[in-house]
């Protein structure tokens, strides 16, 4: 069999020829009477591979996709079934002989010793030994380290110094008796498994031969997906995963169910990204090592992805703070210096509950560790929240058997596009609405820029095509803002994102699909005794609480459930019952507190801790069950009373009213004493529902039950 490195050199020469100016598509290529596959093979010859070949071998080889496709591109770039079959066998043979499996490391070392030389495919990491003033290499699967390596390699391929990269390495073995302490293994030649050259103008010219739909199919197939088994929206969502690879300093979050391939792209497809598995990390590893004076992962990779966000921990107390600084500005300060980097940050993880439950009980950032998931300053720096729950769980039919770009070529031209900017194209046709602040604007512009570079790398697109990506970008950013509004209240009130057409001056609004689900406060009349109230919980957050009561024949007993050991909540409930015993006749003659027993169950609907503002809602609930009359449809009760019946006004009225809207309330019962705070409430929030003021506890009962 020919030497692997010789084959690589031959392949490099062929590749250079294939990307020469002579290979540029002609006008005939652009007018397309040929089939999709014919155009693809003609225009991108030598840069495409049949993805089913990748699957066949991948299933039996634990090697990144770009390593496999590098080899398949050499040996299987043909339509001839015999050549393909022979090439597949050759690749299998290479992987069998040269790819190092950890359990066979000793066998490879023995072979190297007996033959004197051997070529391996392995992940190589290099570090500088300052005592010896030399670079030393570590082989991941081969299990050997401190192997001397020429200075030229880490200087040329700096990612060897952090994280490591897959390489084809020619090794030699020579044991010298006089140098017993020296390693007998030598590195004769090292070649990273990456495309040697990218001609971006060639790609831009080639794009003209394909429609929008065809190019979308090509991009997705290049990543291994089969677009025909996906809806148009699912295709766009999968494409969104590529934006951190094509855009500098782009922060993306994707949370969703398991088995949706969230980390696949960053681990397998692109050699320019690194996946940091959930667990502890350090500032030195991620940003800057002050001892060694070396930049961490953000300076050496285009994209740093964190898998299983729930497990992210910084050993350093200032880790999250430095990350916030970097996510906002693309730079960070360590020691006396400020360092800049362009790596995008990606956070992926699993949601253990349905989206509906999360939206009702907490926020969509709930899987993050508390120091991140409740820090609005950190979350505001996330440009895009990709709804992972909309992506289907992958089955065999979701993976393509058709042609796509070699992963290396895809990764490298995407990397080259990071130098190009199309975001300003937005200003020609549209301007953004007034509810977008500066961070929102930056996020949307970066997303638009990313979508355009991925879909229209030649910079040619229509107004409708631009509007399509703009609407998607606004939705992805609004999803972040909606959750910030839940966590931070009125500070993030302005979530009604819109854009304005420069020609017609029409303003169009963009919503997020999941917000239209079931509400906590349902429409229609409930059962007697059922009351909804909105107030501050024990955690300090504002949320909704439900009261449900029952009345039985008895002697005036009062039982309450759902309060646990909360003394303040129990006191508030007892105040309510004592108030009712003293004032029942003023409300209705049919209310008895002596020959009836009452039971009330209290529910914390959003898991924020039980509120102690329960006196007035309890009085309304008891009166409702006693009279047998339900409260008004979609009613939220605000405010509270003292034991003497004095009204207590609502804390943070604007934030509380916003919480009422989020919970689905259409009517709000609030104390007249709170009307003084109306100036703090935005006008469009005031108009979101019917406000019903009350002057006393008795008045609140009458109005809640719809009694004139």
XYZ file of C-alpha atoms in Angstrom:
708
model
C 0.000 0.000 0.000
C 1.343 3.529 -0.838
C 2.670 5.539 2.073
C -0.071 7.628 3.685
C 1.980 10.815 3.691
C 2.873 10.465 0.022
C -0.825 10.142 -0.731
C -1.460 13.286 1.274
C 1.119 15.252 -0.727
C -0.438 14.023 -3.953
C -3.869 15.044 -2.683
C -2.580 18.519 -1.771
C -1.259 19.014 -5.325
C -4.576 17.919 -6.813
C -6.429 20.247 -4.470
C -4.314 23.245 -5.454
C -5.034 22.501 -9.086
C -8.745 22.170 -8.369
C -8.902 25.611 -6.754
C -6.876 27.363 -9.439
C -8.483 30.156 -11.485
C -8.859 27.828 -14.468
C -11.492 25.878 -12.507
C -13.793 28.852 -12.003
C -17.385 28.223 -13.092
C -18.268 29.590 -16.493
C -21.463 31.336 -17.501
C -22.773 28.002 -18.735
C -22.466 26.667 -15.212
C -24.634 29.434 -13.909
C -27.550 28.799 -16.255
C -28.759 25.582 -15.032
C -30.142 22.944 -17.165
C -28.089 20.270 -15.454
C -29.248 18.316 -12.471
C -28.364 19.365 -8.947
C -25.790 16.535 -8.538
C -24.166 17.299 -11.910
C -23.746 20.968 -11.035
C -22.375 20.049 -7.626
C -19.777 17.620 -9.003
C -18.727 19.993 -11.751
C -18.427 23.202 -9.748
C -17.049 21.745 -6.509
C -15.031 18.835 -7.851
C -12.695 17.390 -5.232
C -14.515 19.179 -2.407
C -17.556 16.965 -2.015
C -18.045 13.513 -0.571
C -20.878 11.013 -0.341
C -22.062 11.252 3.237
C -23.300 7.665 3.352
C -19.669 6.536 3.009
C -18.852 8.596 6.069
C -21.682 6.938 8.004
C -20.634 3.418 7.012
C -17.133 3.826 8.384
C -17.992 6.222 11.219
C -20.161 3.622 12.888
C -17.153 1.398 13.358
C -14.428 4.010 13.946
C -14.291 6.417 16.851
C -12.687 9.192 14.830
C -13.994 12.723 14.081
C -15.935 13.143 10.854
C -13.430 15.578 9.367
C -10.662 12.970 9.749
C -12.752 10.378 7.927
C -13.794 12.707 5.150
C -10.231 13.848 4.671
C -9.332 10.255 3.821
C -12.521 9.616 1.807
C -11.839 12.743 -0.234
C -8.514 11.227 -1.256
C -9.580 7.713 -2.089
C -13.324 7.869 -2.952
C -13.781 11.015 -5.061
C -15.402 9.192 -8.007
C -18.751 8.019 -9.358
C -17.360 4.631 -10.322
C -18.774 2.050 -7.858
C -15.620 -0.087 -8.165
C -13.321 2.849 -7.355
C -15.557 3.831 -4.431
C -15.613 0.298 -3.083
C -11.825 0.007 -3.445
C -11.374 3.439 -1.840
C -13.579 2.550 1.126
C -11.538 -0.590 1.709
C -8.332 1.463 1.525
C -9.659 3.952 4.084
C -10.695 1.096 6.358
C -7.214 -0.358 5.973
C -5.589 2.979 6.822
C -7.757 3.385 9.883
C -7.002 -0.173 10.887
C -3.225 0.255 10.471
C -2.674 3.944 11.256
C -5.517 5.227 13.420
C -4.514 4.697 17.017
C -7.075 3.128 19.300
C -6.266 3.592 22.993
C -6.547 -0.143 23.737
C -4.091 -0.959 20.920
C -1.508 1.688 21.767
C 1.092 -0.825 22.916
C 0.685 -2.859 19.721
C 1.362 0.282 17.638
C 4.437 1.117 19.733
C 5.720 -2.429 19.301
C 5.205 -2.157 15.532
C 7.048 1.188 15.511
C 9.970 -0.339 17.409
C 10.255 -3.370 15.145
C 9.877 -1.471 11.858
C 11.795 1.633 12.877
C 9.111 3.924 11.418
C 5.313 4.130 11.313
C 2.639 6.657 10.331
C -0.162 7.292 12.833
C -3.372 9.348 12.970
C -3.819 10.777 16.456
C -4.751 13.861 18.477
C -1.541 15.798 19.227
C -1.067 18.368 22.003
C 2.163 20.345 22.442
C 3.576 22.209 25.449
C 6.752 24.204 26.014
C 9.233 22.787 28.520
C 11.016 25.955 29.652
C 13.696 24.077 31.623
C 14.815 22.234 28.514
C 13.818 25.117 26.196
C 12.069 22.730 23.832
C 8.588 21.820 22.673
C 7.242 18.434 23.717
C 4.308 16.605 22.134
C 1.689 14.390 23.725
C -0.219 11.737 21.766
C -3.751 11.351 23.088
C -4.644 7.812 22.025
C -1.090 6.487 21.746
C -0.597 7.401 25.404
C 2.935 8.789 25.080
C 4.164 12.234 26.036
C 7.282 14.388 26.213
C 8.187 13.561 22.607
C 10.440 16.301 21.151
C 8.916 18.212 18.235
C 10.514 20.798 15.940
C 9.806 24.443 16.851
C 8.312 25.102 13.426
C 5.188 23.004 14.021
C 3.711 24.743 17.106
C 4.715 28.121 15.662
C 2.887 27.349 12.428
C -0.073 25.506 13.974
C -0.599 27.316 17.284
C -3.625 25.219 18.193
C -1.263 22.398 18.967
C -0.429 24.401 22.078
C -3.976 24.427 23.438
C -6.503 21.699 23.084
C -4.636 19.789 20.400
C -5.569 18.861 16.817
C -5.762 15.654 14.774
C -2.697 15.042 12.694
C -1.046 12.548 10.402
C 2.367 11.940 11.974
C 5.373 10.055 10.619
C 7.268 8.554 13.560
C 10.676 6.911 13.737
C 12.217 4.820 16.506
C 15.889 4.781 17.364
C 17.246 3.740 20.747
C 20.705 5.144 21.517
C 22.534 3.535 24.430
C 24.381 6.738 25.338
C 21.070 8.713 25.536
C 19.101 6.514 27.909
C 17.130 9.454 29.303
C 16.089 10.706 25.881
C 12.908 9.477 24.164
C 13.723 6.974 21.406
C 10.694 8.167 19.378
C 11.150 11.012 16.892
C 8.593 13.018 14.898
C 9.787 13.088 11.283
C 6.786 14.869 9.795
C 3.498 16.233 11.102
C 0.528 17.260 8.939
C -2.685 18.659 10.448
C -5.821 17.195 8.892
C -7.161 20.376 7.321
C -7.677 21.799 3.864
C -4.445 23.394 2.663
C -6.094 26.236 0.722
C -9.449 27.988 0.397
C -10.411 30.085 -2.624
C -13.367 32.176 -1.413
C -14.102 33.863 -4.786
C -14.488 30.396 -6.288
C -17.080 29.510 -3.649
C -18.929 32.802 -4.177
C -19.039 32.212 -7.923
C -20.184 28.622 -7.422
C -23.068 29.765 -5.200
C -24.710 31.463 -8.197
C -25.471 28.092 -9.780
C -27.845 27.098 -6.966
C -31.215 28.327 -5.750
C -31.820 29.265 -2.102
C -33.482 25.908 -1.411
C -30.677 23.947 -3.119
C -27.963 25.802 -1.211
C -29.780 25.185 2.081
C -29.875 21.474 1.217
C -26.164 21.505 0.396
C -25.211 23.224 3.666
C -27.279 20.834 5.769
C -26.052 17.758 3.912
C -22.502 18.951 4.447
C -23.188 18.794 8.178
C -24.689 15.297 7.747
C -28.434 16.147 7.855
C -31.039 15.128 5.284
C -33.209 18.207 4.562
C -35.982 16.238 2.868
C -36.910 14.731 6.248
C -37.096 18.186 7.878
C -39.549 21.065 7.702
C -38.366 24.443 6.389
C -38.311 25.857 9.921
C -36.275 22.894 11.210
C -33.804 23.478 8.388
C -33.341 27.112 9.413
C -32.913 26.127 13.066
C -30.178 23.621 12.181
C -28.471 26.270 10.061
C -28.570 28.610 13.076
C -26.158 26.262 14.842
C -23.494 27.281 12.311
C -23.668 31.022 13.036
C -21.047 30.886 15.875
C -18.633 29.351 13.346
C -19.140 32.098 10.770
C -19.515 35.085 13.120
C -16.911 36.525 15.518
C -17.814 36.886 19.210
C -21.293 35.450 18.801
C -22.958 33.988 21.904
C -25.531 31.243 21.323
C -27.559 29.143 23.723
C -29.431 25.960 22.784
C -31.360 23.974 25.352
C -33.619 21.108 24.415
C -34.347 17.386 24.745
C -31.670 14.722 24.446
C -30.676 13.122 21.111
C -31.177 16.256 19.000
C -27.480 16.574 18.060
C -26.796 19.803 19.970
C -23.062 19.229 20.352
C -22.477 17.195 17.160
C -21.575 20.139 14.923
C -19.023 21.622 17.328
C -17.349 18.311 18.142
C -17.387 16.338 14.921
C -17.903 18.614 11.933
C -15.625 21.572 12.520
C -11.945 21.288 13.449
C -12.084 25.005 14.316
C -14.301 24.547 17.356
C -13.713 22.832 20.684
C -16.303 21.225 22.926
C -15.716 21.681 26.650
C -17.565 18.906 28.425
C -19.642 19.913 31.438
C -17.596 20.182 34.575
C -15.043 22.407 36.157
C -12.911 24.772 34.119
C -10.508 27.556 35.004
C -9.905 31.113 33.880
C -6.367 30.099 32.914
C -7.630 27.343 30.621
C -10.405 29.397 29.068
C -8.937 32.902 28.899
C -5.359 33.533 30.013
C -2.681 31.694 31.965
C -0.761 34.385 33.845
C 1.972 31.951 34.867
C 2.788 30.813 31.351
C 1.697 34.093 29.666
C -0.417 32.130 27.200
C -3.912 32.823 25.870
C -6.503 30.142 26.599
C -9.130 28.479 24.433
C -10.874 31.702 23.330
C -7.709 32.859 21.591
C -6.995 29.611 19.786
C -10.387 28.430 18.557
C -13.130 30.032 16.495
C -15.807 28.634 18.736
C -15.801 27.349 22.333
C -18.869 25.222 23.091
C -19.878 24.180 26.612
C -21.678 20.859 26.761
C -24.158 20.109 29.558
C -24.402 23.655 30.882
C -25.881 22.445 34.167
C -22.431 21.204 35.169
C -20.367 24.308 34.330
C -18.240 25.343 37.285
C -15.377 27.793 37.550
C -12.695 27.033 40.099
C -12.007 30.775 40.197
C -14.526 33.049 41.939
C -14.193 35.676 39.200
C -14.718 33.170 36.351
C -18.306 34.166 35.521
C -17.428 37.870 35.777
C -14.551 37.530 33.293
C -16.803 35.520 30.989
C -19.415 38.307 31.107
C -16.745 40.863 30.213
C -15.579 38.750 27.290
C -19.092 37.988 25.989
C -19.934 41.699 25.929
C -16.760 43.143 24.439
C -14.657 40.318 22.986
C -11.863 41.197 25.422
C -10.881 40.529 29.013
C -8.393 41.945 31.492
C -5.863 39.724 33.264
C -3.101 41.202 35.335
C -1.870 44.450 33.772
C -3.011 43.608 30.249
C -6.227 43.515 28.282
C -6.502 40.669 25.790
C -8.831 40.477 22.804
C -10.111 37.335 21.084
C -12.744 36.473 18.479
C -14.022 33.071 19.642
C -17.787 32.627 19.820
C -19.352 31.099 22.941
C -21.948 28.338 22.692
C -23.925 26.892 25.602
C -25.810 23.635 25.001
C -27.662 21.477 27.492
C -30.751 19.430 28.225
C -34.189 20.503 29.363
C -35.654 17.926 31.734
C -39.241 19.252 31.627
C -41.558 20.274 28.851
C -41.275 23.843 27.609
C -44.823 24.621 28.759
C -43.947 23.610 32.325
C -40.714 25.648 32.297
C -42.494 28.724 30.985
C -45.079 28.445 33.744
C -42.847 27.539 36.666
C -39.448 29.118 36.025
C -37.519 30.360 32.974
C -36.031 28.764 29.864
C -32.582 29.372 31.388
C -33.403 27.127 34.348
C -30.863 24.359 33.383
C -27.957 26.806 33.803
C -26.124 26.781 37.152
C -27.600 29.408 39.541
C -24.661 31.826 39.219
C -25.419 32.058 35.480
C -29.116 31.163 35.133
C -30.351 33.897 37.463
C -27.766 36.545 36.562
C -29.588 38.847 34.137
C -26.346 40.647 33.225
C -24.869 37.333 32.037
C -27.993 36.196 30.174
C -28.409 39.581 28.450
C -25.089 38.938 26.716
C -26.480 35.866 24.932
C -27.327 36.967 21.390
C -29.417 34.000 20.334
C -31.564 31.384 22.097
C -32.141 28.477 19.716
C -35.328 26.534 20.608
C -33.838 23.037 20.775
C -37.243 21.528 21.610
C -38.365 22.252 18.015
C -35.601 20.113 16.515
C -36.641 16.457 16.130
C -34.847 13.624 17.863
C -32.557 12.209 15.231
C -33.362 8.898 13.617
C -31.541 7.171 10.707
C -33.721 8.906 8.098
C -32.521 12.308 9.339
C -28.965 11.587 8.148
C -28.164 12.055 4.481
C -26.780 9.617 1.913
C -26.265 12.341 -0.682
C -23.285 14.513 -1.605
C -22.120 17.309 0.652
C -18.991 19.383 1.171
C -16.041 17.665 2.803
C -16.259 18.752 6.425
C -12.831 20.367 6.232
C -13.811 22.443 3.229
C -17.075 23.470 4.892
C -15.258 24.438 8.097
C -12.522 26.366 6.308
C -14.687 28.427 3.976
C -16.992 29.209 6.903
C -13.925 30.342 8.785
C -12.842 32.485 5.853
C -16.287 34.123 5.818
C -15.662 35.432 9.363
C -13.622 38.178 7.635
C -16.620 39.281 5.518
C -19.473 41.521 6.778
C -23.017 41.697 5.356
C -24.874 43.006 8.419
C -25.098 46.572 7.058
C -27.282 45.291 4.178
C -30.171 45.520 6.628
C -30.184 49.330 6.507
C -30.986 49.420 2.797
C -34.473 47.952 3.242
C -35.380 48.001 6.959
C -34.802 49.683 10.294
C -35.335 48.152 13.703
C -38.182 49.102 16.041
C -37.879 51.366 19.093
C -38.119 48.516 21.620
C -34.677 47.150 20.683
C -31.902 48.525 22.868
C -28.244 48.572 21.837
C -27.537 44.983 22.909
C -30.636 43.767 21.083
C -29.571 45.636 17.954
C -26.044 44.180 18.031
C -27.438 40.666 18.528
C -29.923 40.951 15.650
C -27.355 42.465 13.282
C -24.867 39.699 14.021
C -27.478 37.031 13.411
C -28.581 38.633 10.144
C -24.931 38.835 9.116
C -24.391 35.161 10.002
C -27.470 33.915 8.118
C -26.560 35.943 5.027
C -22.966 34.656 4.973
C -24.122 31.050 5.290
C -26.945 31.270 2.746
C -25.697 33.974 0.373
C -21.874 33.965 0.591
C -21.745 35.869 -2.719
C -23.636 38.774 -1.139
C -26.579 38.514 -3.559
C -30.029 38.344 -1.970
C -33.451 39.928 -2.406
C -35.449 42.084 -0.003
C -37.767 39.139 0.782
C -34.805 36.872 1.517
C -33.344 39.508 3.833
C -36.706 39.926 5.588
C -36.885 36.164 6.149
C -33.584 36.088 8.060
C -34.410 39.331 9.868
C -37.656 37.900 11.289
C -35.821 34.778 12.427
C -33.064 36.864 14.050
C -35.572 39.019 15.929
C -37.339 35.912 17.225
C -34.085 34.325 18.493
C -33.133 37.483 20.392
C -36.634 38.123 21.680
C -36.641 34.661 23.275
C -33.701 35.804 25.422
C -35.455 39.075 26.260
C -38.709 37.335 27.252
C -36.874 35.264 29.830
C -34.973 38.312 31.097
C -38.321 40.021 31.631
C -39.377 37.106 33.837
C -36.195 37.263 35.881
C -35.504 41.007 35.944
C -38.943 42.586 35.784
C -39.528 46.050 34.329
C -35.865 46.589 33.456
C -36.483 44.284 30.472
C -40.053 45.296 29.771
C -39.506 46.270 26.113
C -39.893 42.866 24.436
C -42.249 43.791 21.581
C -39.606 43.562 18.851
C -40.444 44.986 15.459
C -38.918 46.228 12.213
C -40.000 48.986 9.817
C -40.006 48.800 6.018
C -38.077 51.796 4.636
C -40.336 51.962 1.556
C -43.834 51.513 2.980
C -43.053 52.596 6.599
C -45.092 49.587 7.762
C -44.088 48.300 11.199
C -44.188 44.524 11.628
C -43.932 42.752 14.987
C -42.226 39.419 15.638
C -43.329 36.992 18.352
C -41.934 33.775 19.776
C -44.047 30.653 19.115
C -43.875 29.155 22.618
C -45.367 32.243 24.315
C -48.777 31.446 22.931
C -49.256 28.278 25.020
C -51.599 27.627 27.946
C -51.719 30.322 30.593
C -51.533 29.977 34.359
C -54.722 31.978 34.802
C -57.195 30.313 32.416
C -60.027 31.962 30.535
C -63.649 31.194 31.435
C -65.382 30.907 34.795
C -63.685 28.622 37.308
C -65.284 26.718 40.148
C -66.506 28.517 43.297
C -63.667 28.966 45.785
C -60.968 29.153 43.105
C -58.933 32.373 43.277
C -55.695 33.487 41.555
C -53.389 36.053 43.137
C -50.092 37.552 41.938
C -47.486 38.813 44.411
C -43.921 38.418 45.686
C -42.983 34.887 46.730
C -40.588 33.892 49.473
C -37.672 34.032 47.002
C -38.406 37.681 46.199
C -39.627 36.898 42.662
C -43.143 37.789 41.526
C -45.412 34.908 40.568
C -48.913 33.461 40.549
C -50.620 31.507 43.339
C -53.876 29.549 43.253
C -56.339 29.067 46.117
C -58.948 26.288 46.002
C -61.481 25.867 48.796
C -64.096 23.366 49.956
C -67.015 23.787 52.413
C -68.445 20.984 54.551
C -71.089 20.763 57.299
C -69.360 21.204 60.658
C -68.794 23.543 63.551
C -66.568 26.336 62.184
C -63.228 24.566 61.720
C -60.715 26.032 59.290
C -57.976 23.860 57.712
C -55.305 24.973 55.263
C -52.935 22.851 53.166
C -49.959 23.668 50.950
C -48.332 26.169 53.322
C -45.878 23.744 54.934
C -44.078 25.369 57.861
C -44.319 28.943 56.524
C -45.293 30.888 59.676
C -45.933 34.236 57.892
C -48.258 32.628 55.351
C -50.164 30.807 58.119
C -50.541 34.060 60.061
C -51.960 35.819 56.967
C -54.497 33.023 56.453
C -55.591 33.122 60.100
C -56.042 36.915 59.822
C -58.355 36.302 56.870
C -60.557 33.801 58.713
C -60.789 35.981 61.821
C -61.701 38.976 59.615
C -64.422 36.937 57.932
C -65.876 35.786 61.272
C -66.160 39.429 62.341
C -67.506 40.780 59.022
C -69.344 37.899 57.318
C -72.823 39.414 57.830
C -71.751 42.651 56.118
C -70.907 40.657 52.974
C -73.731 38.089 52.810
C -76.249 36.516 55.169
C -75.575 33.108 53.595
C -71.982 32.994 54.863
C -71.673 30.975 58.073
C -68.499 30.575 60.113
C -70.138 28.514 62.889
C -71.930 25.557 61.315
C -69.626 25.030 58.305
C -66.046 23.750 58.035
C -63.685 25.230 55.426
C -60.608 23.760 53.768
C -58.302 25.813 51.510
C -55.403 24.496 49.448
C -52.654 26.962 48.486
C -50.518 26.313 45.388
C -47.277 28.015 44.365
C -47.716 27.808 40.566
C -44.201 28.945 39.621
C -42.060 27.464 42.357
C -40.893 30.803 43.761
C -41.819 30.138 47.380
C -45.200 30.805 48.996
C -46.306 34.427 49.406
C -47.491 35.924 52.696
C -49.947 38.303 50.904
C -52.799 35.837 51.373
C -55.327 37.526 53.643
C -57.501 39.186 50.976
C -57.341 36.274 48.446
C -58.364 33.925 51.299
C -61.367 36.102 52.234
C -62.483 36.136 48.563
C -62.009 32.370 48.252
C -64.028 31.641 51.423
C -66.852 33.968 50.360
C -66.882 32.430 46.867
C -67.329 28.863 48.157
C -69.815 29.932 50.831
C -72.046 31.780 48.337
C -71.450 29.219 45.562
C -70.407 31.885 43.061
C -67.140 31.774 41.059
C -64.855 34.772 40.576
C -64.721 36.698 37.286
C -63.073 35.037 34.305
C -59.263 35.497 33.988
C -59.104 37.526 37.226
C -55.903 38.195 39.193
C -56.306 39.522 42.749
C -53.675 42.042 43.885
C -53.126 43.669 47.266
C -53.829 42.576 50.832
C -55.585 43.607 54.063
C -54.654 43.910 57.732
C -56.659 42.256 60.537
C -58.687 45.440 60.839
C -59.486 45.536 57.112
C -56.995 48.275 56.147
C -55.907 48.014 52.502
C -52.241 47.288 51.829
C -51.007 48.579 48.486
C -49.140 46.517 45.901
C -45.319 46.496 45.947
C -43.646 47.129 42.554
C -46.952 47.730 40.767
C -45.490 47.822 37.243
C -43.588 44.559 37.688
C -46.611 42.897 39.286
C -48.910 43.976 36.433
C -46.374 42.655 33.926
C -46.425 39.319 35.778
C -50.246 39.354 35.512
C -49.993 39.728 31.726
C -47.452 36.895 31.540
C -49.758 34.654 33.581
C -52.692 35.290 31.252
C -54.838 37.613 33.392
C -57.396 39.700 31.504
C -58.835 41.461 34.571
C -56.953 42.768 37.610
C -58.479 43.541 41.005
C -56.276 46.065 42.791
C -56.559 48.342 45.841
C -57.475 51.974 45.231
C -54.442 53.019 47.336
C -52.181 51.636 44.562
C -53.566 54.039 41.954
C -50.983 56.590 43.095
C -48.312 54.350 41.460
C -49.979 54.351 38.006
C -47.374 56.845 36.768
C -44.715 54.087 36.947
C -46.691 51.786 34.658
C -46.213 52.021 30.847
C -49.376 52.972 28.963
C -49.499 49.850 26.781
C -49.245 47.684 29.916
C -52.172 49.525 31.514
C -54.268 48.857 28.435
C -53.475 45.121 28.428
C -56.363 44.298 30.776
C -59.372 45.648 32.642
C -58.366 47.274 35.936
C -60.929 46.927 38.755
C -60.115 49.124 41.812
C -61.615 48.340 45.227
C -62.091 50.600 48.287
C -62.374 47.945 51.023
C -62.179 44.208 51.620
C -65.968 43.911 51.270
C -65.835 45.896 48.025
C -63.074 43.552 46.747
C -65.288 40.515 47.433
C -68.274 42.032 45.604
C -66.238 43.024 42.557
C -64.306 39.742 42.428
C -67.576 37.787 42.368
C -69.206 40.152 39.882
C -71.879 41.319 42.352
C -73.246 44.785 41.578
